[in-house]
Short mmCIF file of C-alpha atoms in Angstrom, two decimals:
data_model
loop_
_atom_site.label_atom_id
_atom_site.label_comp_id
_atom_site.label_asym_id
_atom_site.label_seq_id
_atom_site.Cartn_x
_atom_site.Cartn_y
_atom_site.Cartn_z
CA UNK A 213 0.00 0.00 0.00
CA UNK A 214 1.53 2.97 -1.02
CA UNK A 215 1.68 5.96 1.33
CA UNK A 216 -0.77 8.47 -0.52
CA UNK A 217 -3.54 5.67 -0.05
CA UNK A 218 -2.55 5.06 3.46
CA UNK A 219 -2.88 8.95 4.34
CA UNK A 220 -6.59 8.92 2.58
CA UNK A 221 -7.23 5.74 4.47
CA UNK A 222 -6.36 7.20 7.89
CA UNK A 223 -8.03 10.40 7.10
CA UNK A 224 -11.32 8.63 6.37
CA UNK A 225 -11.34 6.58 9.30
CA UNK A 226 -10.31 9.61 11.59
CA UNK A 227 -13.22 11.64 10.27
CA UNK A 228 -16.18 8.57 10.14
CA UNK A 229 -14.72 7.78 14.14
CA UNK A 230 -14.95 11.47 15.39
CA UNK A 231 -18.56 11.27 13.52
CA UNK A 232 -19.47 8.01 15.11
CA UNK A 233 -17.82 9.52 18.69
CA UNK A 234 -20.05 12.59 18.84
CA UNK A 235 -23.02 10.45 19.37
CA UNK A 236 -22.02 7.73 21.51
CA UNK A 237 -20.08 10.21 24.07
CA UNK A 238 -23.92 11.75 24.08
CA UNK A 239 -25.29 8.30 24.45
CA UNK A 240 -23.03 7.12 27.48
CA UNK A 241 -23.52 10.68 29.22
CA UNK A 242 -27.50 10.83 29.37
CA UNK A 243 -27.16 7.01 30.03
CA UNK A 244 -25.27 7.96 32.87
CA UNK A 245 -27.51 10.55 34.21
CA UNK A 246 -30.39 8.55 34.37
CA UNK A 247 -28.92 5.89 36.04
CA UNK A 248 -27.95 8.32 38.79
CA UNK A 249 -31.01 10.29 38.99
CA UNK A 250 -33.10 7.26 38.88
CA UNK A 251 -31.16 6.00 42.28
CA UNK A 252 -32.08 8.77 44.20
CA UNK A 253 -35.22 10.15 42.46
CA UNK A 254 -38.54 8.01 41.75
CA UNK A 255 -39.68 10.62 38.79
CA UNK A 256 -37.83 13.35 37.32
CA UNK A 257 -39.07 16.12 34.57
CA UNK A 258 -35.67 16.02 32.83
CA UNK A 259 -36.09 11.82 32.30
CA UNK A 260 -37.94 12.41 29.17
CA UNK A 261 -35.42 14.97 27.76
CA UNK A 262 -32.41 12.54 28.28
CA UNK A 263 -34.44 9.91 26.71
CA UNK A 264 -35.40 11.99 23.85
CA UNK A 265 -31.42 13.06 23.66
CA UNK A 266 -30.24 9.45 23.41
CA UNK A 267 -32.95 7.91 20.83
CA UNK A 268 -31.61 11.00 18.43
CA UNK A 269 -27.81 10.42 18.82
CA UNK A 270 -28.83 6.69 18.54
CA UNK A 271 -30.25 6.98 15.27
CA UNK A 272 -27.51 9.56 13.91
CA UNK A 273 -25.53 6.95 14.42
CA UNK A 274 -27.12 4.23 13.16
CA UNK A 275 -27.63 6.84 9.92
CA UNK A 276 -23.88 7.21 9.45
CA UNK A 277 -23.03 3.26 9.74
CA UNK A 278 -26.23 2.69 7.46
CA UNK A 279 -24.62 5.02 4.88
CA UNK A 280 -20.93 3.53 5.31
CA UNK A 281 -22.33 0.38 4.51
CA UNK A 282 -24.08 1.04 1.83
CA UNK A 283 -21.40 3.01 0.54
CA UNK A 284 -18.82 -0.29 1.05
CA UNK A 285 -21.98 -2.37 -1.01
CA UNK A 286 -22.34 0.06 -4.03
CA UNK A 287 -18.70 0.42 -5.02
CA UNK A 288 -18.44 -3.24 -4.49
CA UNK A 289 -21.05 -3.79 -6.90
CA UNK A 290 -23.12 -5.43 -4.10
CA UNK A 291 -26.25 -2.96 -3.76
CA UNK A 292 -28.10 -4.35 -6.42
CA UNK A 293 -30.88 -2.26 -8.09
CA UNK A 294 -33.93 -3.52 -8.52
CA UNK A 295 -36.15 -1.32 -11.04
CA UNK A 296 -39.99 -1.84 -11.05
CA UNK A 297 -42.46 0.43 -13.40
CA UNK A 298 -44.00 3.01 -11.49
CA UNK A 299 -47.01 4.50 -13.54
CA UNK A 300 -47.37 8.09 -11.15
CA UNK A 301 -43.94 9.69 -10.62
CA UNK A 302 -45.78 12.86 -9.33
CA UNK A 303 -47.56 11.05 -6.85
CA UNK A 304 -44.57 9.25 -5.77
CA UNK A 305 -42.54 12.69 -5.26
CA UNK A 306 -45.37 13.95 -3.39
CA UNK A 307 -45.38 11.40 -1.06
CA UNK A 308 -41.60 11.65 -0.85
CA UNK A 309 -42.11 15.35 0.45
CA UNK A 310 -44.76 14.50 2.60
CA UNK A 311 -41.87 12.46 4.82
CA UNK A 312 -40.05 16.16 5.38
CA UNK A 313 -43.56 18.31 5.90
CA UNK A 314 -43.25 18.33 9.71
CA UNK A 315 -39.65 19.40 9.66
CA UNK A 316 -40.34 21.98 7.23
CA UNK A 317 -42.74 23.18 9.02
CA UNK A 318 -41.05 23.36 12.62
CA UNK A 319 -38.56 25.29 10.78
CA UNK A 320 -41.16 27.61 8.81
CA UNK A 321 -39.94 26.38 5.34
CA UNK A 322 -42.33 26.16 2.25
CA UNK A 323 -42.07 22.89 0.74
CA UNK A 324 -43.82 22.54 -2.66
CA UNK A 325 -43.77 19.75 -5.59
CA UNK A 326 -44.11 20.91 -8.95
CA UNK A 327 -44.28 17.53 -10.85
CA UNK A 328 -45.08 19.00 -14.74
CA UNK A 329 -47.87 16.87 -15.90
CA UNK A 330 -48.02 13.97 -17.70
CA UNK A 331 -44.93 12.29 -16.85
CA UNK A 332 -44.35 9.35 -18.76
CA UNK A 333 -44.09 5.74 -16.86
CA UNK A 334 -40.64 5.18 -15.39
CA UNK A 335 -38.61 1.63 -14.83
CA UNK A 336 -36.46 2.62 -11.67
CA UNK A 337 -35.91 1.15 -8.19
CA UNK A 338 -38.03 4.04 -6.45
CA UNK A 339 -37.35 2.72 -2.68
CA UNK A 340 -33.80 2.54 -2.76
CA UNK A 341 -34.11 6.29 -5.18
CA UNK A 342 -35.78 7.68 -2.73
CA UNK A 343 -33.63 6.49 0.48
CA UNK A 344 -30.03 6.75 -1.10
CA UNK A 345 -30.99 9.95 -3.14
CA UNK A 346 -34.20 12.04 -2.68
CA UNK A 347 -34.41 11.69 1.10
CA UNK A 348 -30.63 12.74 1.06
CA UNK A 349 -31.21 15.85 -0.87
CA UNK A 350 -34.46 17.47 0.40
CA UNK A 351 -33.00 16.74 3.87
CA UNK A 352 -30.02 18.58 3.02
CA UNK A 353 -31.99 21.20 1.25
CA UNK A 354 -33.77 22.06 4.49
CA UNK A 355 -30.94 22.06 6.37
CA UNK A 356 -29.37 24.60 4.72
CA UNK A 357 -32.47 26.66 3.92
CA UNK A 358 -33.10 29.52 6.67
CA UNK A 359 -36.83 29.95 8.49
CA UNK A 360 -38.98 31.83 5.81
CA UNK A 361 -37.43 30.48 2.90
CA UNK A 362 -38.37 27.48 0.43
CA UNK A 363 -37.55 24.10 -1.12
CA UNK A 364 -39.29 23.02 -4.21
CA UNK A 365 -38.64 19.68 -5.69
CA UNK A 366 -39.64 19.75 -9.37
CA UNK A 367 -39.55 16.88 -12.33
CA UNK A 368 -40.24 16.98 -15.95
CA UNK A 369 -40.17 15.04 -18.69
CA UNK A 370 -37.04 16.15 -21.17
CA UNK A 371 -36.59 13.60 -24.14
CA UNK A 372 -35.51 10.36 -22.91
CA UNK A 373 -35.04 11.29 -19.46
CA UNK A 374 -36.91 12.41 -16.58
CA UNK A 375 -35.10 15.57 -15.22
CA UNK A 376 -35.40 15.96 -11.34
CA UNK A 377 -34.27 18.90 -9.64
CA UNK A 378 -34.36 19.93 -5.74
CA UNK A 379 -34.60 24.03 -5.58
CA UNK A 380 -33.81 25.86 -2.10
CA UNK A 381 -33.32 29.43 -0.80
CA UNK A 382 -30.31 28.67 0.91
CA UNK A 383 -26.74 29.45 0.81
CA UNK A 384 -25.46 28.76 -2.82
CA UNK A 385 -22.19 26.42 -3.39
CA UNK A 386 -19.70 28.35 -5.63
CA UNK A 387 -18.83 26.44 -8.94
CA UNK A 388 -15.54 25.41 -8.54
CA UNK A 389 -16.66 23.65 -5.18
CA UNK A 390 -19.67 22.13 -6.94
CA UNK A 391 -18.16 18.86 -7.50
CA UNK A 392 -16.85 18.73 -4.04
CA UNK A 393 -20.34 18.15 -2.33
CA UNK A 394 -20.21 14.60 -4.39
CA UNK A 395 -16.93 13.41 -3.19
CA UNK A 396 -16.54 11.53 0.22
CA UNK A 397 -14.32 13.19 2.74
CA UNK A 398 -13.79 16.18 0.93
CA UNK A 399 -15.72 18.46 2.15
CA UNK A 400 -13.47 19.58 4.88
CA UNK A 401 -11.98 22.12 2.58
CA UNK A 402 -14.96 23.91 1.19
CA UNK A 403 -15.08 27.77 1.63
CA UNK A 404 -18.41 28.23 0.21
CA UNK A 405 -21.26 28.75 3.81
CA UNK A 406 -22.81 25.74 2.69
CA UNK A 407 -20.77 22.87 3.75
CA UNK A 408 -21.91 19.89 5.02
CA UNK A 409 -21.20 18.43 8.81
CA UNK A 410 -19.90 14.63 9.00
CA UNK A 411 -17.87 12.36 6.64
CA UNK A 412 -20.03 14.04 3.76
CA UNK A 413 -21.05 10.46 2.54
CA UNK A 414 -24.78 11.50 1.73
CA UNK A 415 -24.18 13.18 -2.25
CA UNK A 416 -21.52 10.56 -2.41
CA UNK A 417 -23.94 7.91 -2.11
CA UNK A 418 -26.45 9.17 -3.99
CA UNK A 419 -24.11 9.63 -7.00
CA UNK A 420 -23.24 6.15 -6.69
CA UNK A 421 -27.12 4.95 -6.81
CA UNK A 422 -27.90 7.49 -9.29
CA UNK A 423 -25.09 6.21 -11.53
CA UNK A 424 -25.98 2.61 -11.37
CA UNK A 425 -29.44 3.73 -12.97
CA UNK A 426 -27.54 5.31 -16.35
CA UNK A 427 -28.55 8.70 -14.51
CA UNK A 428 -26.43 12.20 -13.67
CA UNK A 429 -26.69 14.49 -10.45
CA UNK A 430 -24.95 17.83 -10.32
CA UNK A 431 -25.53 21.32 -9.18
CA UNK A 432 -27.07 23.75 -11.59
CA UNK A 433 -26.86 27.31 -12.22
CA UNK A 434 -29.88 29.21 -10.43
CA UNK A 435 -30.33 32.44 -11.62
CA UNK A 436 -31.56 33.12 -8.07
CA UNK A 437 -30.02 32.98 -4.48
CA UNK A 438 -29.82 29.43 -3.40
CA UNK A 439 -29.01 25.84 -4.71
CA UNK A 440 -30.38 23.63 -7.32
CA UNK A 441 -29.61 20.16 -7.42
CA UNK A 442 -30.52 18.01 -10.84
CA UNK A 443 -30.78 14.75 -11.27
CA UNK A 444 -31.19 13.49 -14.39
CA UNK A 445 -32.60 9.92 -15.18
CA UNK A 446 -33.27 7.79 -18.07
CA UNK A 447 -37.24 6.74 -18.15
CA UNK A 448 -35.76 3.16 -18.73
CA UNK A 449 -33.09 2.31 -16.24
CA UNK A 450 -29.54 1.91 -18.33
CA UNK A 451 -26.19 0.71 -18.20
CA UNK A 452 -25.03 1.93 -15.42
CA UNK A 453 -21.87 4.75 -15.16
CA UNK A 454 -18.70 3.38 -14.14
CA UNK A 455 -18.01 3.94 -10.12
CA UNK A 456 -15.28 6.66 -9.56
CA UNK A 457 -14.21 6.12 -6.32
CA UNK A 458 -13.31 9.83 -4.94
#
């Protein structure tokens, strides 16, 4: 192993355990308060909070080894697609938003589908689209999107592809950092507001699923303040794009 590779190596695995730390030092220390408190106190207001605390970091963590994993299966060839026809691709974005409406809402964001009618029938693996790639992207959408502002997700039929594309009102990524966002561990670097907290395996991932459908995901130009993300699939899923591991 040659020592450029090693360095990557160790700077991956120093980044995805600090991730995986934050959580479980969280875990251990309302674990540890309740265990106390619950010696010398039959009920306590603050029991629910702790609770609440833990099942959160919990499932961050179970997030982050969820997405190393499938990371590890898709650039082994291992995460194997599984394309059905799906005869309402509006309908299926809409419920696809409908997952983020209470978020969006504690946080005072308009979310809005604009699915341009008629979209044709599709041949895609929608379940494991919308877990390794739409989820990813709307949730990152309203993270970076401020109170009062919006997130539209959009599709419409362009020739032989479907074109996707996830609109917000945040922070916009300046273009020589646009491929960054879609490269693990590199988004350490990025001077642009909008970078993204953890190992930055998210895009990466949904590259990697996108590509094994014959599809393309990129940021576009907006001509207004904010981000748009596009992801363009064919209506037929195709050969898929070779894996580039960044």
């Amino acid at each position: 192993m040659n020592k450029e590779l090693l360095e990557r190596q160790n700077v991956s695995l120093s980044i995805v355990t600090h991730d995986l730390k934050s959580p479980m030092v969280a875990i251990i220390g309302c674990s540890r308060f309740l265990l106390r408190d619950m010696k010398n106190k039959p009920h306590h207001p603050e029991w629910p909070l702790m609770m609440e605390r833990m099942v959160k970091a919990g499932e961050g963590m179970l997030v982050l080894i969820e997405t190393i994993l499938a990371m590890g299966k898709m650039e082994a060839g291992k995460e194997h697609v599984e394309p059905a026809w799906t005869a309402d691709l509006a309908e299926e974005l809409r419920e696809t938003a409908k997952t983020f409406e209470y978020e969006a809402g504690a946080k005072n964001i308009r979310l809005s589908v604009d699915a341009r009618l008629p979209l044709p029938i599709v041949f895609w693996d929608m379940i494991r689209l919308r877990h390794h790639v739409f989820n990813n992207i709307i949730s990152n959408a309203l993270k970076f999107t401020p109170a009062g502002g919006s997130v539209t997700l959009s599709a419409k039929h362009h020739g032989d592809q479907i074109e996707i594309r996830v609109a917000d009102t945040g922070p916009g990524i300046a273009p020589e950092e646009r491929e960054k966002i879609f490269c693990r561990f590199e988004q350490g670097g990025m001077k642009s507001k909008r970078v993204f907290n953890g190992a930055g395996l998210g895009l990466y991932n949904a590259r990697l699923f996108v590509g094994q459908h014959g599809g393309t995901i990129a940021v576009e130009d907006s001509p207004e303040k904010g981000t748009v993300i596009l992801i363009s699939l064919p209506l037929v899923k195709a050969e898929a794009h070779p894996i580039a591991k960044a």
